[in-house]
XYZ file of C-alpha atoms in Angstrom:
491
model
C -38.929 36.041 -26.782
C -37.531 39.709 -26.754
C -33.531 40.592 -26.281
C -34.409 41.426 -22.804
C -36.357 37.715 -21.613
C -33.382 36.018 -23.345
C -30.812 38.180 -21.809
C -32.510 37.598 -17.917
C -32.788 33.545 -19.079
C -29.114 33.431 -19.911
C -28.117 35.294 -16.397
C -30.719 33.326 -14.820
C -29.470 30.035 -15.740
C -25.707 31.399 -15.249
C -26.820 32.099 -12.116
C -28.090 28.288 -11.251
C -25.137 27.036 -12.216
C -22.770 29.367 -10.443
C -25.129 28.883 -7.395
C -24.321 24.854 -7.759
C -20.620 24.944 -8.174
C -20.420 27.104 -5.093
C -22.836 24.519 -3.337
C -20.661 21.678 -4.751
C -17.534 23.569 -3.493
C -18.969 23.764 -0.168
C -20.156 20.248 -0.066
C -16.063 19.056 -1.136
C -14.873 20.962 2.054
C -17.388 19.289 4.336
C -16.451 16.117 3.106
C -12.718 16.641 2.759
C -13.196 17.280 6.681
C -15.778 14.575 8.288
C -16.292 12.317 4.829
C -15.050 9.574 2.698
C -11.998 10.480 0.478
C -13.541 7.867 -1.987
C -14.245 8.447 -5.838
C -15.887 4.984 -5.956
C -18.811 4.776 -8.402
C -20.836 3.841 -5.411
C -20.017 7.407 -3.634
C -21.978 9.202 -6.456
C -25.190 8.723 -5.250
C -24.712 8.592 -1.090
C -25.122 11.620 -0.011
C -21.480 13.491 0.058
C -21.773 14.995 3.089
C -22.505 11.708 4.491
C -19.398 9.711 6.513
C -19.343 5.741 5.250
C -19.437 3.344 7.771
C -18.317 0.506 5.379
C -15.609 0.815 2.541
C -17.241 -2.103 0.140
C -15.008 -3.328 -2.919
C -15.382 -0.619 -5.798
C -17.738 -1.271 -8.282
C -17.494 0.229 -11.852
C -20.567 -0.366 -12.634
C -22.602 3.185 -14.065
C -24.666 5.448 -12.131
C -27.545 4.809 -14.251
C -27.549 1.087 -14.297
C -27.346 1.254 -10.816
C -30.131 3.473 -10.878
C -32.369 0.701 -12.653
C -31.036 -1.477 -10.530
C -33.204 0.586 -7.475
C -36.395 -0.728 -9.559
C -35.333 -4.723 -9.318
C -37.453 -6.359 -6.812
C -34.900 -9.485 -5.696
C -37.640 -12.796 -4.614
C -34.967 -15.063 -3.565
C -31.197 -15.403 -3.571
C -28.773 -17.983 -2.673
C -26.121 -17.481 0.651
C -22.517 -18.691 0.147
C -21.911 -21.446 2.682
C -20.614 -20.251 5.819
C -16.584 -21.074 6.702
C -16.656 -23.693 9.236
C -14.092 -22.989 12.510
C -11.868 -25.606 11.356
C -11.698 -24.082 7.601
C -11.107 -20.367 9.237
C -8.007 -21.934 11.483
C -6.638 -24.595 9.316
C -2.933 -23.235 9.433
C -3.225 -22.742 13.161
C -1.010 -25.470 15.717
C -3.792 -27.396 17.905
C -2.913 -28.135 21.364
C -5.420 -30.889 22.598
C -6.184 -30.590 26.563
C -7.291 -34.331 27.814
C -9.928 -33.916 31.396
C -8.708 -36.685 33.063
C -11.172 -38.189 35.792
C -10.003 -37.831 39.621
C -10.989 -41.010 40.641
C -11.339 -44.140 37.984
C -12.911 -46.303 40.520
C -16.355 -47.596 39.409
C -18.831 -46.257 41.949
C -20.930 -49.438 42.034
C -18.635 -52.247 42.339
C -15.351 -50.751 43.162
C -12.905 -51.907 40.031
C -10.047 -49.521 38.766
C -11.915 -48.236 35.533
C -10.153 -48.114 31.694
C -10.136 -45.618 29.428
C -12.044 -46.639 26.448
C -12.018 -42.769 24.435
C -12.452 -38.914 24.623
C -15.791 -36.510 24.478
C -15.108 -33.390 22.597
C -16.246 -30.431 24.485
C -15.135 -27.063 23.262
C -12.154 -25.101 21.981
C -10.606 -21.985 22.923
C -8.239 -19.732 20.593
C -5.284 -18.736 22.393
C -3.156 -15.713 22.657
C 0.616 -16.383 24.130
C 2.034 -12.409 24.877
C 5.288 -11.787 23.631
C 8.375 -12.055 26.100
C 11.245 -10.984 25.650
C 14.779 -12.467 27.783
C 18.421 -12.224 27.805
C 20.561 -14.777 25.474
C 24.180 -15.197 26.489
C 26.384 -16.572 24.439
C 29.782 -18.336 25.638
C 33.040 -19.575 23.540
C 33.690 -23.194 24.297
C 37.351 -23.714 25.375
C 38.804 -27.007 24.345
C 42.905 -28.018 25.426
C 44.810 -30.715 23.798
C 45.837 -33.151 27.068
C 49.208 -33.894 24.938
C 50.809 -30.586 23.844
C 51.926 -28.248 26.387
C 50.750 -28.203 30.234
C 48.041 -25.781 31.337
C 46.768 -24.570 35.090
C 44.872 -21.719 37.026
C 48.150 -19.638 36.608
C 49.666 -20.037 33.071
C 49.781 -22.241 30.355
C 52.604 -24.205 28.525
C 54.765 -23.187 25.708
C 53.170 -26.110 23.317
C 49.941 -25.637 24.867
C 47.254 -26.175 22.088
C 43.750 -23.789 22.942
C 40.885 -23.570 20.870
C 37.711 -21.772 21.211
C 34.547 -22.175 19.901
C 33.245 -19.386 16.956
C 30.152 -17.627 17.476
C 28.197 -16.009 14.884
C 28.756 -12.212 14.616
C 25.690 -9.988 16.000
C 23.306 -8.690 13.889
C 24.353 -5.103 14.435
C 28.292 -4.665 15.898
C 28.343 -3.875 19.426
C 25.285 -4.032 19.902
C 22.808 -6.016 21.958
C 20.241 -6.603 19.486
C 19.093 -10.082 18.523
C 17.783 -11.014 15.085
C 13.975 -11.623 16.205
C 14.301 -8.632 18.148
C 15.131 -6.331 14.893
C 12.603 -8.357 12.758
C 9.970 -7.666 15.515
C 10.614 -3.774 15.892
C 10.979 -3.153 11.839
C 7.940 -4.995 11.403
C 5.652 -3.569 13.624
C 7.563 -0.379 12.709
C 6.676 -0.479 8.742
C 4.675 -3.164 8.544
C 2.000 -1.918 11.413
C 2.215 1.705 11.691
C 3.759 1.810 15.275
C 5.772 4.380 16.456
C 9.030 4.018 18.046
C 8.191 5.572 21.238
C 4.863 2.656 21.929
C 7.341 0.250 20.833
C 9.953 1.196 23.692
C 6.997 1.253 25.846
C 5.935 -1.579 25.084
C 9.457 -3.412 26.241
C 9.772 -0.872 29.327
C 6.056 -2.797 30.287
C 8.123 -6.430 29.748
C 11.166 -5.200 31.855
C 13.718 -4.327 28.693
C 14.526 -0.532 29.263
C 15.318 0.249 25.400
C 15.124 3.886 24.351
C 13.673 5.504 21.702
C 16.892 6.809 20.467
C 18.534 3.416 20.494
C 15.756 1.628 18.610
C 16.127 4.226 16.076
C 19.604 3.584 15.572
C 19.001 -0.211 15.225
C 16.375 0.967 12.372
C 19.332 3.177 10.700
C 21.553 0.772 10.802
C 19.946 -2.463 9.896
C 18.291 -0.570 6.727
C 22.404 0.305 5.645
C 23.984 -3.077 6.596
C 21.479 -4.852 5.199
C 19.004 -3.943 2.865
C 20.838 -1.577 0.741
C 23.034 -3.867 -1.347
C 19.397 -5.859 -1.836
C 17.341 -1.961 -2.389
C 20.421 -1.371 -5.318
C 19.844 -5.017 -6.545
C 15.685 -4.121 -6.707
C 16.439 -0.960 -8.650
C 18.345 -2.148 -11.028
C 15.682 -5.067 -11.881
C 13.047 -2.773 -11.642
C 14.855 -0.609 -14.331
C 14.303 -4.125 -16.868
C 10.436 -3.645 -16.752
C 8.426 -2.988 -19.129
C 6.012 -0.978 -17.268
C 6.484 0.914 -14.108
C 4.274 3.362 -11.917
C 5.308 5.932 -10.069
C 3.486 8.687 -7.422
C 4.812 10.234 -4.377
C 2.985 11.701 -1.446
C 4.616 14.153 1.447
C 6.867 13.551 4.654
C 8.071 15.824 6.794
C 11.423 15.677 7.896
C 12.656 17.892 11.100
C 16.678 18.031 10.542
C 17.114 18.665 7.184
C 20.472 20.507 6.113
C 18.895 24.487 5.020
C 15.185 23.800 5.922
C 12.679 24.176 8.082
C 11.479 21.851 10.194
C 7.690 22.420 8.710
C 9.147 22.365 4.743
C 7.673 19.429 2.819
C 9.776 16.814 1.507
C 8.681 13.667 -1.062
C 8.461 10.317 -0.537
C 8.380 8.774 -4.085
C 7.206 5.400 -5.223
C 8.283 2.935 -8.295
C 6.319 0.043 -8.832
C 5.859 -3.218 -10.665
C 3.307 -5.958 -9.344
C 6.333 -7.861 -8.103
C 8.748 -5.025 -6.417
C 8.069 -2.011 -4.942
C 10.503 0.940 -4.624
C 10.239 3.628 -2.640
C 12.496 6.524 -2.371
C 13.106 10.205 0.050
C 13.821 13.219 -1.890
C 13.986 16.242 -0.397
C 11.962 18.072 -3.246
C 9.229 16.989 -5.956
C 11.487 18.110 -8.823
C 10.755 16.499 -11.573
C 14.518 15.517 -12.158
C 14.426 13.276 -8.891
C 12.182 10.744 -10.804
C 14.645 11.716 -13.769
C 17.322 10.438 -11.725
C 16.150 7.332 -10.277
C 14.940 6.082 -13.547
C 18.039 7.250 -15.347
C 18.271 4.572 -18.557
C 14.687 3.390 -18.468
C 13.136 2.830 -21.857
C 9.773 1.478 -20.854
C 6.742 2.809 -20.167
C 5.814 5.058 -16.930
C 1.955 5.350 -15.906
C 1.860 8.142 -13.572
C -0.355 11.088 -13.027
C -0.906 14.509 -14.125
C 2.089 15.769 -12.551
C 4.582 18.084 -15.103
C 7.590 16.646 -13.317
C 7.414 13.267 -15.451
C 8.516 15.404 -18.875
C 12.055 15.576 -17.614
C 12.463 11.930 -18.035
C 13.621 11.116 -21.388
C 13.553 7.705 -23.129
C 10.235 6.750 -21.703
C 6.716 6.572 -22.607
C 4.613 8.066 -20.035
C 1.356 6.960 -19.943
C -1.677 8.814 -17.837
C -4.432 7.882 -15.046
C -7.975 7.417 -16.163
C -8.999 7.186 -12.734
C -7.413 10.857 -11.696
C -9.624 12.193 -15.032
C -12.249 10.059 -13.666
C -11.967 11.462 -10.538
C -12.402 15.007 -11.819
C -15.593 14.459 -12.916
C -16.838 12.999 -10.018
C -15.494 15.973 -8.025
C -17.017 18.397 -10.447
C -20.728 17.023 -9.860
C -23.635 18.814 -7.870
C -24.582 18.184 -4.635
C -28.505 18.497 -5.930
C -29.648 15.161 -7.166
C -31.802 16.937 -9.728
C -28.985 19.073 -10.972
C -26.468 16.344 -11.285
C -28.912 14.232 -13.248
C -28.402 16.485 -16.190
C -24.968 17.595 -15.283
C -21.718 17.202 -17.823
C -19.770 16.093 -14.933
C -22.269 13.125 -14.461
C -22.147 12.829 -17.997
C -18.230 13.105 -18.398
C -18.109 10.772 -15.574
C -20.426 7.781 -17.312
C -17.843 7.958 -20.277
C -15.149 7.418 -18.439
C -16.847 4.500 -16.661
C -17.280 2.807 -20.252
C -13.742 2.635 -20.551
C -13.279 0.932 -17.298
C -15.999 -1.425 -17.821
C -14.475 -2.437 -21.413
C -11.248 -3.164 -19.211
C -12.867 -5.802 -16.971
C -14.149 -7.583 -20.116
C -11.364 -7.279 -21.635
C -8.974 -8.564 -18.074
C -9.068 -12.717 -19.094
C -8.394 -11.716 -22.893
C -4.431 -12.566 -24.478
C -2.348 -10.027 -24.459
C -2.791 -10.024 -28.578
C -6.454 -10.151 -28.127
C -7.095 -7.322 -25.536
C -4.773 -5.489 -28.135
C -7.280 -5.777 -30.833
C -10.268 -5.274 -28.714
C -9.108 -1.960 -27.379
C -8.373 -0.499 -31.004
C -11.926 -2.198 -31.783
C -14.042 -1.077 -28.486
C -12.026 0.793 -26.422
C -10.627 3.656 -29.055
C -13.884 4.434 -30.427
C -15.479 5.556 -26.600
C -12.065 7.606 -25.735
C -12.943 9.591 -29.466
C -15.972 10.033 -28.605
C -15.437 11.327 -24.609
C -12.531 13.857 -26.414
C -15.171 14.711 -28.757
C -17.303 15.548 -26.715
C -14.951 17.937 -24.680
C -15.143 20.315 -27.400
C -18.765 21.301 -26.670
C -18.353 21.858 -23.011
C -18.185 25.221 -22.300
C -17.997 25.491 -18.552
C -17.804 27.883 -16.161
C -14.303 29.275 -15.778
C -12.813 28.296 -12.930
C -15.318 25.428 -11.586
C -14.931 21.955 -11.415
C -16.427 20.753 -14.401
C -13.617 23.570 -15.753
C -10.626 22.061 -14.043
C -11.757 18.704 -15.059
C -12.209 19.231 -18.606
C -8.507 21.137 -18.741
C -7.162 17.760 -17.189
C -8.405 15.344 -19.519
C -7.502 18.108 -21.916
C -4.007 18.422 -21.216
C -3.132 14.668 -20.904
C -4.737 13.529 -23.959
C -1.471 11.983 -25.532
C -1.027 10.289 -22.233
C -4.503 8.760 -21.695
C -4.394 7.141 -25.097
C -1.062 5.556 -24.731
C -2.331 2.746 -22.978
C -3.387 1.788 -26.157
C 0.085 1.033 -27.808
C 0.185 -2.281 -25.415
C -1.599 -4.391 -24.095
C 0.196 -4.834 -20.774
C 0.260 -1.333 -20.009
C -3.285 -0.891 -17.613
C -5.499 2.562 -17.634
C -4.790 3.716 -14.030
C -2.472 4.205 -12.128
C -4.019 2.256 -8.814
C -1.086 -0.037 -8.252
C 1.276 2.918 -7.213
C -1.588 4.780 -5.485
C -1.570 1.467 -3.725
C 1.778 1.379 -2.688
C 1.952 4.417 -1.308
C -1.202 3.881 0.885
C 1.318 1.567 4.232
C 3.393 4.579 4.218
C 0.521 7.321 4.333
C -0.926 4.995 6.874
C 2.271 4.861 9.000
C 2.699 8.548 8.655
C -0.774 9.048 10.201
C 0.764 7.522 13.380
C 4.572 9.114 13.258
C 4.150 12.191 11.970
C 7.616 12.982 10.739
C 11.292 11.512 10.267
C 13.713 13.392 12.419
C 16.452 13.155 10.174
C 17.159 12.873 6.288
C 19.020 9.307 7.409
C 16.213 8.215 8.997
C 13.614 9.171 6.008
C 16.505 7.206 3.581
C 16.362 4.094 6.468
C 12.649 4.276 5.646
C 12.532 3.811 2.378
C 14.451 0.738 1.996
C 12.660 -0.849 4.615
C 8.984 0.069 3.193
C 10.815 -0.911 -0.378
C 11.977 -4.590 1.258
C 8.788 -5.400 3.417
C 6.146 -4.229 0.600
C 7.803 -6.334 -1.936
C 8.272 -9.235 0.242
C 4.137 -9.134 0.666
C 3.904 -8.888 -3.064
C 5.489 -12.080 -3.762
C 4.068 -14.098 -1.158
C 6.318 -13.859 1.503
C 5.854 -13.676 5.343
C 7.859 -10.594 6.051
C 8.478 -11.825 9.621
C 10.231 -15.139 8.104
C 12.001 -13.256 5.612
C 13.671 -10.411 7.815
C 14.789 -13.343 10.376
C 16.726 -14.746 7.750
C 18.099 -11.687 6.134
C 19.810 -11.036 9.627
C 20.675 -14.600 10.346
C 22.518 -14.450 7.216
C 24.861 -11.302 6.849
C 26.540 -11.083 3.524
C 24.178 -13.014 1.738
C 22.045 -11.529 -0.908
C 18.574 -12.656 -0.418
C 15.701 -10.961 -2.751
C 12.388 -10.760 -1.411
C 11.343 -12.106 -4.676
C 9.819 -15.673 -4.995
C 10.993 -18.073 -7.746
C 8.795 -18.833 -10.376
C-alpha cells in the first residue's frame, strides 16, 4: 500500500468514526427529549431513540451474554403461584354485610323459618373519601359547693374554680389540627402535591384554607418540630462510617441578591438508615465542607471537584457514573458498536458489578479478600487498558475515558473496606422524591420555605427507611410537642 492509499484509509476511517459520534450525539438529544434517561444494561441494545413503556428491575448482566441468550430456545418454564385476594388484602379491616331475607315464613307450610348459616357471595373493596369537620374544644368548670358562694353575677371571696387543661395546639394560634398537618405534609413531600391542589382540594370539602396559610403551617411545623430532631439526625449521621452525598437543582424565587431564575442546590447525605437533605444557595464545594465539618469516614460521591474541600475524609467514587460514560459514548449503529471501545469499556465495568453481586452474601472479612483476589485484578486491567485508547478529542468515548481517568484514586478506594459499596445509587436514590416533587412544584418561593423542605424530605424519607408509616409517625410527633422522637426504629 503506497503513502497515499494509507493516508485516504486513515482519513477514511477518521471519517467513520467522526460520522458516528456525531450520529451518537444526535441520537443522545433525541432521547434526552422523548426517551428513557436509563443507563440500564438492558437499554444498550433497545433501540435509543426508542421511549420504554416498562422500567423492569436493572439487570447487570453483559451485553454479550445477553446476546447468547437471543439463541436459547426456552421449552417449558414454571409460573410463580398467583397471590390469592385474601393474601393481596391481608392487613385490610373486613366489614361483613349479612342479606337478611324479607320474609322468614316458609312458603309451603307457613312456620316462622331459623337461620341455620350464611352463603358467601362476593366482596367489594371500598374507598371512604376523606372529610374533614370542625373540633371544638371546651374547659370544664368545676366549683367547690363548700368554699365561697358563686351566681350569674359574681362569685365569693373563698370561692374555689377550677378548669379543665387542654392540650396546647399543634401550631399557636392557629386552627390546625394534628391529622390535618400530618395529612397536608404528607401528601406535600411524601406525594408530590402542590399546595395550591391541596387547598383545592379542602375548598371542594367546604374548608376555605389558602395557599398562603398552608404554607405557613409547612414553615412552621418544619421549625417547631423537626429541627431539634433534623440537628439530632446530623449529628448521628456524622458517627457513620460511610456516607453518600449528591445534590440536584431547585429554584428558589425570593432569594436575598438573586434572580428569581438563578439555580440553587438541594444537597443530600445518606446512610441506609437516615437521610439528610439540605438547601444551599450555591454548589460550592465548601457547603458539603460545612455540613460534614468533623467527619472522618468515608464519602462515596461523584465526579464533582467540590468534594476536595472536605478534609478528614476518604472520598470514594461512582462506578456507575464511569459506567454510565461508556454507555453514553456508544454508537447508535449496531454494527459499529459491536466493535466499539465504549461497548468494550462498558463490558469491563460490568465485570466489576457482577463480582459485587457474588460477592453481596459474603462477610465483611471475606468480600475483603475476594475483592483484592477478583475484583483488583479486572479494575488493573480496565485502567490498563485506558492507556491504548486514543479517541477522538472531544467525543464521548473522550469524555468518558478522562472520567475514569481523573477519578482513579477514587474508584479504587472502595477497596480499602468492605462496607464501603461501588456506586453511589443510594444517594442518587434519595434524591429521586424530591426531583419527583419538583416536577409538580416547580420552585420554593422563599429561602425559608426551601430550608422547611429539607427537614421535612430529611424526616419523612428516613422514617420510610426504617420501617415506619410516615402518616403514624408525624401524628405523634405533633401529638407530642417537646418530645424528641427519631424516626429511627430500635434494633
Amino acid at each position: 500500500m503506497t503513502v497515499t492509499e494509507e493516508k485516504l484509509a486513515k482519513e477514511n476511517a477518521d471519517l467513520k468514526e467522526e460520522n458516528a459520534e456525531l450520529k451518537r450525539q444526535l441520537s443522545v438529544l433525541k432521547k434526552m427529549a422523548f426517551g428513557s434517561k436509563s443507563e440500564k444494561t438492558k437499554q444498550v441494545e433497545t433501540n435509543p431513540e426508542q421511549i420504554s413503556l416498562f422500567n423492569e428491575a436493572e439487570t447487570e448482566q453483559s451485553v454479550s451474554a445477553r446476546e447468547e441468550e437471543k439463541e436459547i430456545v426456552v421449552t417449558g418454564h414454571s409460573r410463580k403461584k398467583k397471590r390469592t385476594r385474601d393474601e393481596i388484602f391481608k392487613d385490610l379491616p373486613v366489614e361483613e354485610v349479612i342479606h337478611e331475607v324479607e320474609d322468614k315464613t316458609c312458603p309451603e307450610c307457613g312456620t316462622e323459618m331459623t337461620v341455620i348459616g350464611k352463603e358467601y357471595l362476593h366482596e367489594e373493596l371500598v374507598y371512604v373519601p376523606a372529610k374533614v369537620y370542625r373540633r371544638k374544644h371546651y374547659a370544664e368548670v368545676v366549683k367547690c359547693p363548700d368554699c365561697g358562694e358563686y351566681t350569674e353575677k359574681s362569685i365569693g371571696e373563698k370561692a374555689v374554680i377550677v378548669k379543665g387543661k387542654a392540650p396546647e395546639t399543634v401550631l399557636p394560634k392557629s386552627y390546625c389540627s394534628a391529622e390535618l398537618l400530618t395529612h397536608i405534609l404528607y401528601e406535600k413531600y411524601a406525594k408530590a402535591v402542590p399546595l395550591e391542589r391541596l387547598s383545592k382540594d379542602f375548598r371542594s370539602m367546604k374548608a376555605e384554607i389558602s395557599t398562603a396559610t398552608l404554607s405557613n403551617w409547612v414553615i412552621e411545623a418544619a421549625d417547631r418540630y423537626f429541627r431539634p430532631i433534623y440537628e439530632e439526625l446530623h449529628n448521628q449521621i456524622l458517627s457513620s462510617s460511610v456516607i453518600h452525598a449528591d445534590e440536584t437543582v431547585v429554584q428558589v424565587l425570593k432569594e436575598k441578591d438573586r434572580k428569581a431564575t438563578a439555580e440553587s442546590r438541594m444537597w443530600v447525605y445518606c446512610t441506609e438508615k437516615i437521610k439528610l437533605y439540605e438547601y444551599r444557595p450555591t454548589r460550592k464545594g465548601q457547603n458539603a465542607a460545612e455540613f460534614l465539618k468533623g467527619y472522618t469516614g468515608y464519602l462515596v460521591c461523584d465526579g464533582y471537584d467540590g468534594y476536595n474541600k472536605l478534609t478528614g475524609v476518604t472520598r470514594c467514587g461512582c462506578w456507575a457514573h464511569a459506567r454510565r460514560k461508556f454507555l453514553e459514548a456508544m454508537p447508535v449503529d449496531d454494527e459499529l458498536k459491536k466493535t466499539s471501545k465504549a461497548k468494550e469499556g462498558f463490558e469491563k465495568i460490568n465485570r466489576i458489578f457482577e463480582l459485587e453481586r457474588k460477592f453481596k452474601e459474603l462477610s465483611k472479612e471475606e468480600r475483603y479478600n475476594q475483592r483484592q483476589k477478583q475484583t483488583k485484578p479486572v479494575l488493573d486491567d480496565f485502567y490498563a487498558w485506558l492507556e491504548t485508547i486514543n479517541p477522538i478529542q472531544g467525543s464521548g468515548l473522550a469524555k468518558a475515558v478522562q472520567y475514569a481517568k481523573n477519578e482513579k484514586k477514587y474508584l479504587y478506594a472502595f477497596l480499602e473496606n468492605p462496607d464501603i459499596p461501588i456506586d453511589n445509587n443510594l444517594a442518587e436514590r434519595t434524591v429521586k422524591p424530591f426531583v419527583i416533587g419538583r416536577k409538580n412544584w416547580l420552585f420554593s418561593t422563599s429561602t425559608k420555605g426551601a430550608e422547611a423542605s429539607a427537614m421535612i424530605y430529611s424526616i419523612i424519607n428516613t422514617a420510610e427507611a426504617n420501617g415506619l408509616n410516615p402518616r403514624d409517625y408525624l401524628t405523634e410527633v405533633f401529638t407530642h410537642p417537646g418530645r424528641l422522637i427519631l424516626p429511627l426504629k430500635s434494633e
